[in-house]
Coordinates of C-alpha atoms in Angstrom, one line a residue:
X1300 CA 91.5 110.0 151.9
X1301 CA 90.0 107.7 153.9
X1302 CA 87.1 109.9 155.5
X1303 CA 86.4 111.2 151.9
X1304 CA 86.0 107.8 150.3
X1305 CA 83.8 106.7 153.2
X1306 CA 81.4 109.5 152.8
X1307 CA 81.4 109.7 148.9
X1308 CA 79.9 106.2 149.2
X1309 CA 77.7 106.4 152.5
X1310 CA 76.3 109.3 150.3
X1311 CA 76.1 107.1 146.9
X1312 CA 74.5 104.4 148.9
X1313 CA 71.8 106.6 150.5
X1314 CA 70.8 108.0 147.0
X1315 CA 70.6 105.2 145.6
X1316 CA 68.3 103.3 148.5
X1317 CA 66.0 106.4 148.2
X1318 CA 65.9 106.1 144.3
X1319 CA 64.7 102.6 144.5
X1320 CA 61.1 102.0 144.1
X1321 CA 58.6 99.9 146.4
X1322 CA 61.4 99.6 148.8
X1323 CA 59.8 99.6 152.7
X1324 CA 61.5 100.9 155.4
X1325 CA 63.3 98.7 157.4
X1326 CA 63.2 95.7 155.0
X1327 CA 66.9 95.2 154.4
X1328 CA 66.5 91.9 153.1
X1329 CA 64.7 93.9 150.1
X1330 CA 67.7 96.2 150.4
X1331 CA 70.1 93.6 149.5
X1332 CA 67.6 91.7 146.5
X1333 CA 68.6 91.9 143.9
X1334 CA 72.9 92.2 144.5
X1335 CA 73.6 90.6 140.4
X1336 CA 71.9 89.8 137.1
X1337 CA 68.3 88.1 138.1
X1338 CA 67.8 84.6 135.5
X1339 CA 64.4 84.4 134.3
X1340 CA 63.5 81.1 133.6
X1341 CA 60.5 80.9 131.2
X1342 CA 59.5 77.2 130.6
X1343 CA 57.7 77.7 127.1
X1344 CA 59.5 78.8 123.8
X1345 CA 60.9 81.6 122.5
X1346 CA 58.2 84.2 120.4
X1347 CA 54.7 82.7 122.1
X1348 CA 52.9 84.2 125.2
X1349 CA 54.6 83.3 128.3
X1350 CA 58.0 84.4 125.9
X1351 CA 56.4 87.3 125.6
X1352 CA 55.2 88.7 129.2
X1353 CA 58.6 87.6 130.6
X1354 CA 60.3 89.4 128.3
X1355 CA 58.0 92.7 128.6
X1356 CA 57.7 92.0 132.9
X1357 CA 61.6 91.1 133.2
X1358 CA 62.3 94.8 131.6
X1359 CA 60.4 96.5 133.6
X1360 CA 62.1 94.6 136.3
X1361 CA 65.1 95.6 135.0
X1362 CA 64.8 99.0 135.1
X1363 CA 63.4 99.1 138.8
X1364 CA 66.4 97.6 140.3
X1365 CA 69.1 98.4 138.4
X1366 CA 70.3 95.0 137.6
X1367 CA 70.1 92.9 134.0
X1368 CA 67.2 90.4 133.9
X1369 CA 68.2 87.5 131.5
X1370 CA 65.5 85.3 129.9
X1371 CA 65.9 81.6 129.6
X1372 CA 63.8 79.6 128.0
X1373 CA 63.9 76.2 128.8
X1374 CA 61.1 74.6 127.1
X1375 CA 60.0 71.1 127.5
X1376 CA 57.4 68.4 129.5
X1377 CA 54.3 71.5 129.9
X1378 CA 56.6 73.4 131.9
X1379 CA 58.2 70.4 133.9
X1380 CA 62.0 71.1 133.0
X1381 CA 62.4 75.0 133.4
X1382 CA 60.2 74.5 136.8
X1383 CA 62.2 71.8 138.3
X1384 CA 65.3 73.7 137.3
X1385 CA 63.6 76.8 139.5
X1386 CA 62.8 74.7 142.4
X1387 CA 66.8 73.6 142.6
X1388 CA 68.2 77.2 142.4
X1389 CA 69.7 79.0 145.5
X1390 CA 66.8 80.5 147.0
X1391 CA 67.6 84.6 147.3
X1392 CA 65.5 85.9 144.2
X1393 CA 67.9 85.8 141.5
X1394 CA 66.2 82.9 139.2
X1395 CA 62.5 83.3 139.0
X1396 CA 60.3 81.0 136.9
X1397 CA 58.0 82.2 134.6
X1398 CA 54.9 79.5 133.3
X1399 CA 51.6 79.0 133.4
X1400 CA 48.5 77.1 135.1
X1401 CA 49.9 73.9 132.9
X1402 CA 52.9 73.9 135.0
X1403 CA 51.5 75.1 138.7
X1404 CA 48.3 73.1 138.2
X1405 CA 48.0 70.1 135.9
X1406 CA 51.1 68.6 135.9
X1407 CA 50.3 67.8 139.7
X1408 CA 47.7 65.5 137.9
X1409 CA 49.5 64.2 134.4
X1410 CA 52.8 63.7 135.6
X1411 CA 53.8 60.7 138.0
X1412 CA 56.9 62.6 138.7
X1413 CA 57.4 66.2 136.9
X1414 CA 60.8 66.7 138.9
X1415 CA 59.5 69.2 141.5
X1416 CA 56.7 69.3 143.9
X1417 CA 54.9 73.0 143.8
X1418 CA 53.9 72.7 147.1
X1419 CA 57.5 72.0 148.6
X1420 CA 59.5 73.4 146.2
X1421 CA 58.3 76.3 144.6
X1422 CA 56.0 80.0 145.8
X1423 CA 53.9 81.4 143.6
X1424 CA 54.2 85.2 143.8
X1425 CA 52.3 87.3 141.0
X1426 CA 49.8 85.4 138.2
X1427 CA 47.8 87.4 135.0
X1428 CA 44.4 85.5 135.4
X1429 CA 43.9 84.6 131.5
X1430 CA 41.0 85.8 129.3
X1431 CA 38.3 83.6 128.9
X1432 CA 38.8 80.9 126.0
X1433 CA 36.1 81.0 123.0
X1434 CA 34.5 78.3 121.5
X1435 CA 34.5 78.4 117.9
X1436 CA 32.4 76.2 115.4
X1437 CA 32.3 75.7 111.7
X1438 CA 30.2 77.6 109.9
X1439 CA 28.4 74.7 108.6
X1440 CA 27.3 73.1 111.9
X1441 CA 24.9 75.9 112.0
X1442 CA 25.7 76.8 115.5
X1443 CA 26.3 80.3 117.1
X1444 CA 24.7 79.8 121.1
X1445 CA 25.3 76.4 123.3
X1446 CA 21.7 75.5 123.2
X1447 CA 22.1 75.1 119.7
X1448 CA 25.9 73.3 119.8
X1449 CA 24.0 70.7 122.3
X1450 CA 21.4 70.0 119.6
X1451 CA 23.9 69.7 117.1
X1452 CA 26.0 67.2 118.9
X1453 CA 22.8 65.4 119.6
X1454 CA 22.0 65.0 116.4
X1455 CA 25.4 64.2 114.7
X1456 CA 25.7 61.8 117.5
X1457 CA 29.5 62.7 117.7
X1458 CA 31.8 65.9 117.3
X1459 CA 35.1 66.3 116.9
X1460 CA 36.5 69.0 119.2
X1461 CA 39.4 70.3 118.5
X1462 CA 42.2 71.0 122.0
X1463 CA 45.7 72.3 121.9
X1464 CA 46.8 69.4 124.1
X1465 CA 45.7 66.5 126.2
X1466 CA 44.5 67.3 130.0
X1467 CA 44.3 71.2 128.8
X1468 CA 41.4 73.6 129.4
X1469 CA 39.4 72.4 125.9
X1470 CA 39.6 68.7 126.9
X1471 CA 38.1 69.4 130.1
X1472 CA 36.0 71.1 128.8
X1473 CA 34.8 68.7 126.7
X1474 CA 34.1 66.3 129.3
X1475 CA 32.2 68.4 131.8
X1476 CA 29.7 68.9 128.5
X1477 CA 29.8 65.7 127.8
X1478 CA 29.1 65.0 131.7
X1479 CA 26.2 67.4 131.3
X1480 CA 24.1 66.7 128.5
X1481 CA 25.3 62.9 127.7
X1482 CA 27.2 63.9 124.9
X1483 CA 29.5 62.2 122.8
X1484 CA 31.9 65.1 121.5
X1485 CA 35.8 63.2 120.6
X1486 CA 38.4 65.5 121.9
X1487 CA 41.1 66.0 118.9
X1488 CA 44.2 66.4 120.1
X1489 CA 46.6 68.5 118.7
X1490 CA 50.1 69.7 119.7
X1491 CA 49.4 73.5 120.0
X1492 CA 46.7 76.1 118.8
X1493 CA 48.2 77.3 115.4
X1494 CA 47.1 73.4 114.2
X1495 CA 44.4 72.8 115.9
X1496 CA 42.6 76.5 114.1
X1497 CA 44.4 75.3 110.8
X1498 CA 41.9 72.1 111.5
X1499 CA 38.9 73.6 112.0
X1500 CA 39.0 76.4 108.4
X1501 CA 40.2 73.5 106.9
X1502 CA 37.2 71.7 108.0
X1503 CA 38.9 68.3 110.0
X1504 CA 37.1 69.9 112.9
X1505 CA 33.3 70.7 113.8
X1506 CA 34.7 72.8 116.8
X1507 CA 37.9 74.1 118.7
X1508 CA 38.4 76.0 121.8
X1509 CA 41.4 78.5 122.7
X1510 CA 42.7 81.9 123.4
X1511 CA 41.3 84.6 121.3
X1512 CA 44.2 86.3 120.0
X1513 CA 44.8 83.1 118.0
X1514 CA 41.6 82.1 116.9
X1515 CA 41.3 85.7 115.5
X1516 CA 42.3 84.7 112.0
X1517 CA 39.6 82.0 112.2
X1518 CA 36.6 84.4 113.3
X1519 CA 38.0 87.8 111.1
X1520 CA 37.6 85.6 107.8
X1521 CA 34.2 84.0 108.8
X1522 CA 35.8 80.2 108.8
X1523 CA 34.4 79.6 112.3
X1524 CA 31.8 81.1 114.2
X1525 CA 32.0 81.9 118.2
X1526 CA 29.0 80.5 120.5
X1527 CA 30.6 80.2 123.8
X1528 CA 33.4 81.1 125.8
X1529 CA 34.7 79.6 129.1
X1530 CA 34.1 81.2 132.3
X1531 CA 34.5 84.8 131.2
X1532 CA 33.3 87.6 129.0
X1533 CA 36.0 89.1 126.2
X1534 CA 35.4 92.5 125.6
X1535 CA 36.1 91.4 121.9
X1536 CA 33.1 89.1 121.5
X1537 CA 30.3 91.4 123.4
X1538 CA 27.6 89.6 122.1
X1539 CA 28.9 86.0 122.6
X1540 CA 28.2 84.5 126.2
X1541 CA 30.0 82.9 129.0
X1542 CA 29.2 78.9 129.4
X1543 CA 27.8 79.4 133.1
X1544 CA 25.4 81.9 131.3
X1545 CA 24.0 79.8 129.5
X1546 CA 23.4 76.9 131.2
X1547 CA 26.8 75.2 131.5
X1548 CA 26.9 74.3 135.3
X1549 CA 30.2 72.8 136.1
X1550 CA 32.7 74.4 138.5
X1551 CA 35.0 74.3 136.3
X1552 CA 33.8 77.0 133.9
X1553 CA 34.1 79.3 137.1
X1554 CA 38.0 79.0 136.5
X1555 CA 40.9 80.4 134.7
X1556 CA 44.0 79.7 133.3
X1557 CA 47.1 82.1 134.4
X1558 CA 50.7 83.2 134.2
X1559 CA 52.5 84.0 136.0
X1560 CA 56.1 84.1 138.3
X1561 CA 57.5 81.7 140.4
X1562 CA 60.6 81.7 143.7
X1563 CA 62.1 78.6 145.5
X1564 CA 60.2 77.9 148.4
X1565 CA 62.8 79.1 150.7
X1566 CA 63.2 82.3 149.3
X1567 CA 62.9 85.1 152.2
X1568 CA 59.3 86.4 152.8
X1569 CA 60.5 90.1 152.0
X1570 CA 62.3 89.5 148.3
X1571 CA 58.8 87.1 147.8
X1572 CA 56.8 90.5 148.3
X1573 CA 59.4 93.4 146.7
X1574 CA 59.0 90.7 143.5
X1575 CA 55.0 90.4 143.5
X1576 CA 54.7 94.5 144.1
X1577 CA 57.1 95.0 140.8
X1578 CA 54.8 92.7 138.5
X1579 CA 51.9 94.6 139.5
X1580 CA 53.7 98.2 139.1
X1581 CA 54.5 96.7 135.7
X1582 CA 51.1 96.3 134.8
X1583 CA 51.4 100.5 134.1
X1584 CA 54.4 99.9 132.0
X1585 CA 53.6 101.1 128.3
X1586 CA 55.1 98.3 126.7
X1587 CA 53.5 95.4 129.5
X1588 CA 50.1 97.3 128.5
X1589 CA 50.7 96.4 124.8
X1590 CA 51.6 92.7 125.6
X1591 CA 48.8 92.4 128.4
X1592 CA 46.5 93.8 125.9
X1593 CA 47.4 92.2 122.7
X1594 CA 46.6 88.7 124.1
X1595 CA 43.4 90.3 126.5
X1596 CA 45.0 89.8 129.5
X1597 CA 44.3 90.8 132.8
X1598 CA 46.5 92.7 134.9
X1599 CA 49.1 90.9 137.3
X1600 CA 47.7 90.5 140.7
X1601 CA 49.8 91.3 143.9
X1602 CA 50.8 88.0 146.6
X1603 CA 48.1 87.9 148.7
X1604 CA 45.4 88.0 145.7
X1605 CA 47.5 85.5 143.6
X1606 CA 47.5 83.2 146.3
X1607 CA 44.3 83.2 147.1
X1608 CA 43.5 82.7 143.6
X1609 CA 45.1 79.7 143.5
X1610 CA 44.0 78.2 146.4
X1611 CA 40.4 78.8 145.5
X1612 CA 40.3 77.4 142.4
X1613 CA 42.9 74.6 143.0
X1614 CA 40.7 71.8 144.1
X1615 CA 38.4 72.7 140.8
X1616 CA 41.2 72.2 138.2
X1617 CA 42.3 68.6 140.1
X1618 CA 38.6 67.3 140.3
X1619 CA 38.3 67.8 136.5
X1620 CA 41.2 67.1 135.5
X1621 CA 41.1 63.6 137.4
X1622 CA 38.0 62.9 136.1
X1623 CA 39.5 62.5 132.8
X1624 CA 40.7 59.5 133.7
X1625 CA 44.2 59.9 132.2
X1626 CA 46.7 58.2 133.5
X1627 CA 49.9 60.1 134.8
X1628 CA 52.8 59.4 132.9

């Protein structure tokens, strides 16, 4: 009885390692990841983007290693309270934080003390480089290239500029131009994109700048016309170029926002890399292409890529977001 039980399961566990994906030989510590449910923590609310790639990524996740993936959203502080929450878990792969540049990147700058420190606490594993953000202007400025927003701005002696949140990519934004052609363009702030677009048909706003999925409304009925997007092409707006291309010469519009995953720093190398190669096999998933696609996203990139990522373009998002001169609160 003894011998068959043995060999039933030396059997059951040798299909079942062979039937799990990405798995290296030799790696046990990937054997044994994951061993119960995995917590996602996704530090923005429920329905919106980061919601929404967590939900589409943790499935496929799901279904690679046989274990439930439950989403948490624990919204609050730009990301501060679901990643410090992250950075105090056990460290063996079973709560993963899911956020974006906000939390990895700026909070370094607007927060005295956001309750974990991304370089001690926290490995980045897989990111989705974000599209590149358009800048949209009312129809009644006139304006459809830079050349021509410059010269309006000029002459108006002051815009108001519509941003989704202090110290975000439209306020910096907004100062590197101002920076560059001695401008003197007001950064409205506004507490997310759906009221800062409402703003600008309404007509509170000369300009705005976010993701194109939500400024679609804005550009399909002709209340706001794109002349610019930061630091890269959308396949949506051929005709409409980057700011680098058309004159804008600040680093910063060589940059990107991102999502993407999160571990506790200690977290063995080998669950680290088994994690970052399922995001990218995700980025094949039928339902991830739909979510990746419907907000003209990139695909995830693998460890080695994401961190390189985000070491290059590190120092670019500190030096402009310092120079904004806000103080940390």
């Amino acid at each position: 009885m003894s011998e068959k039980f043995n060999r039933r399961h030396f059997i059951a566990a040798g299909t079942a390692a062979a039937a799990m994906p990405f798995l290296g030989r030799g790696a046990s510590a990937q054997a044994a990841w994951p061993s119960r449910q995995i917590r996602m923590v996704c530090s923005y609310p429920a329905g919106g983007q980061t919601d929404l790639l967590a939900r589409s990524f943790g499935e496929f996740i799901a279904k690679q290693v046989g274990q439930t993936v439950v989403i948490e959203n624990k919204a609050g502080a730009s990301g501060s309270i679901g990643a410090a929450e992250v950075a105090r878990a056990e460290p063996d792969g079973h709560t993963i934080l899911c956020s974006i540049s906000t939390t990895y990147v700026m909070n370094r700058a607007m927060m005295k003390n956001p309750g974990y420190d991304m370089d001690k606490d926290l490995t980045l594993v897989s990111i989705i480089p974000g599209a590149g953000l358009p800048l949209v202007a009312s129809p009644k400025s006139g304006v459809t290239t830079l050349d021509e927003f410059v010269a309006f701005a000029r002459k108006s002696g002051k815009v108001n500029f519509g941003t989704y949140s202090a110290g975000s990519a439209p306020h910096m934004t907004i100062n590197e131009l101002n920076k560059q052609y001695g401008l003197n363009i007001e950064p409205i702030h506004y507490r997310g994109e759906a009221p800062m677009w409402t703003g600008l048909m309404e007509g509170t706003l000369d300009v705005a700048m976010g993701s194109y999925t939500a400024a679609q409304p804005v550009l399909q009925s002709n209340r706001g016309v794109a002349f610019a997007v930061h630091s890269k092409k959308v396949d949506a707006l051929p005709n409409v170029k980057t700011l680098p291309e058309q004159g804008a010469t600040s680093k910063f519009f060589t940059v990107s926002g991102f999502t993407g995953w999160a571990l506790p720093k200690a977290t063995p190398q080998p669950i680290v890399d088994r994690l970052a190669q399922l995001c990218v096999a995700a980025n094949n998933d039928p339902k991830v292409k739909e979510v990746l696609k419907t907000f003209v996203l990139e695909p995830a990139l693998g460890f080695k890529e994401t961190n390189a990522l985000y070491q290059r373009e590190l120092p670019v998002w500190m030096e402009s977001a310092q120079s904004l001169g806000l103080q940390p609160v």
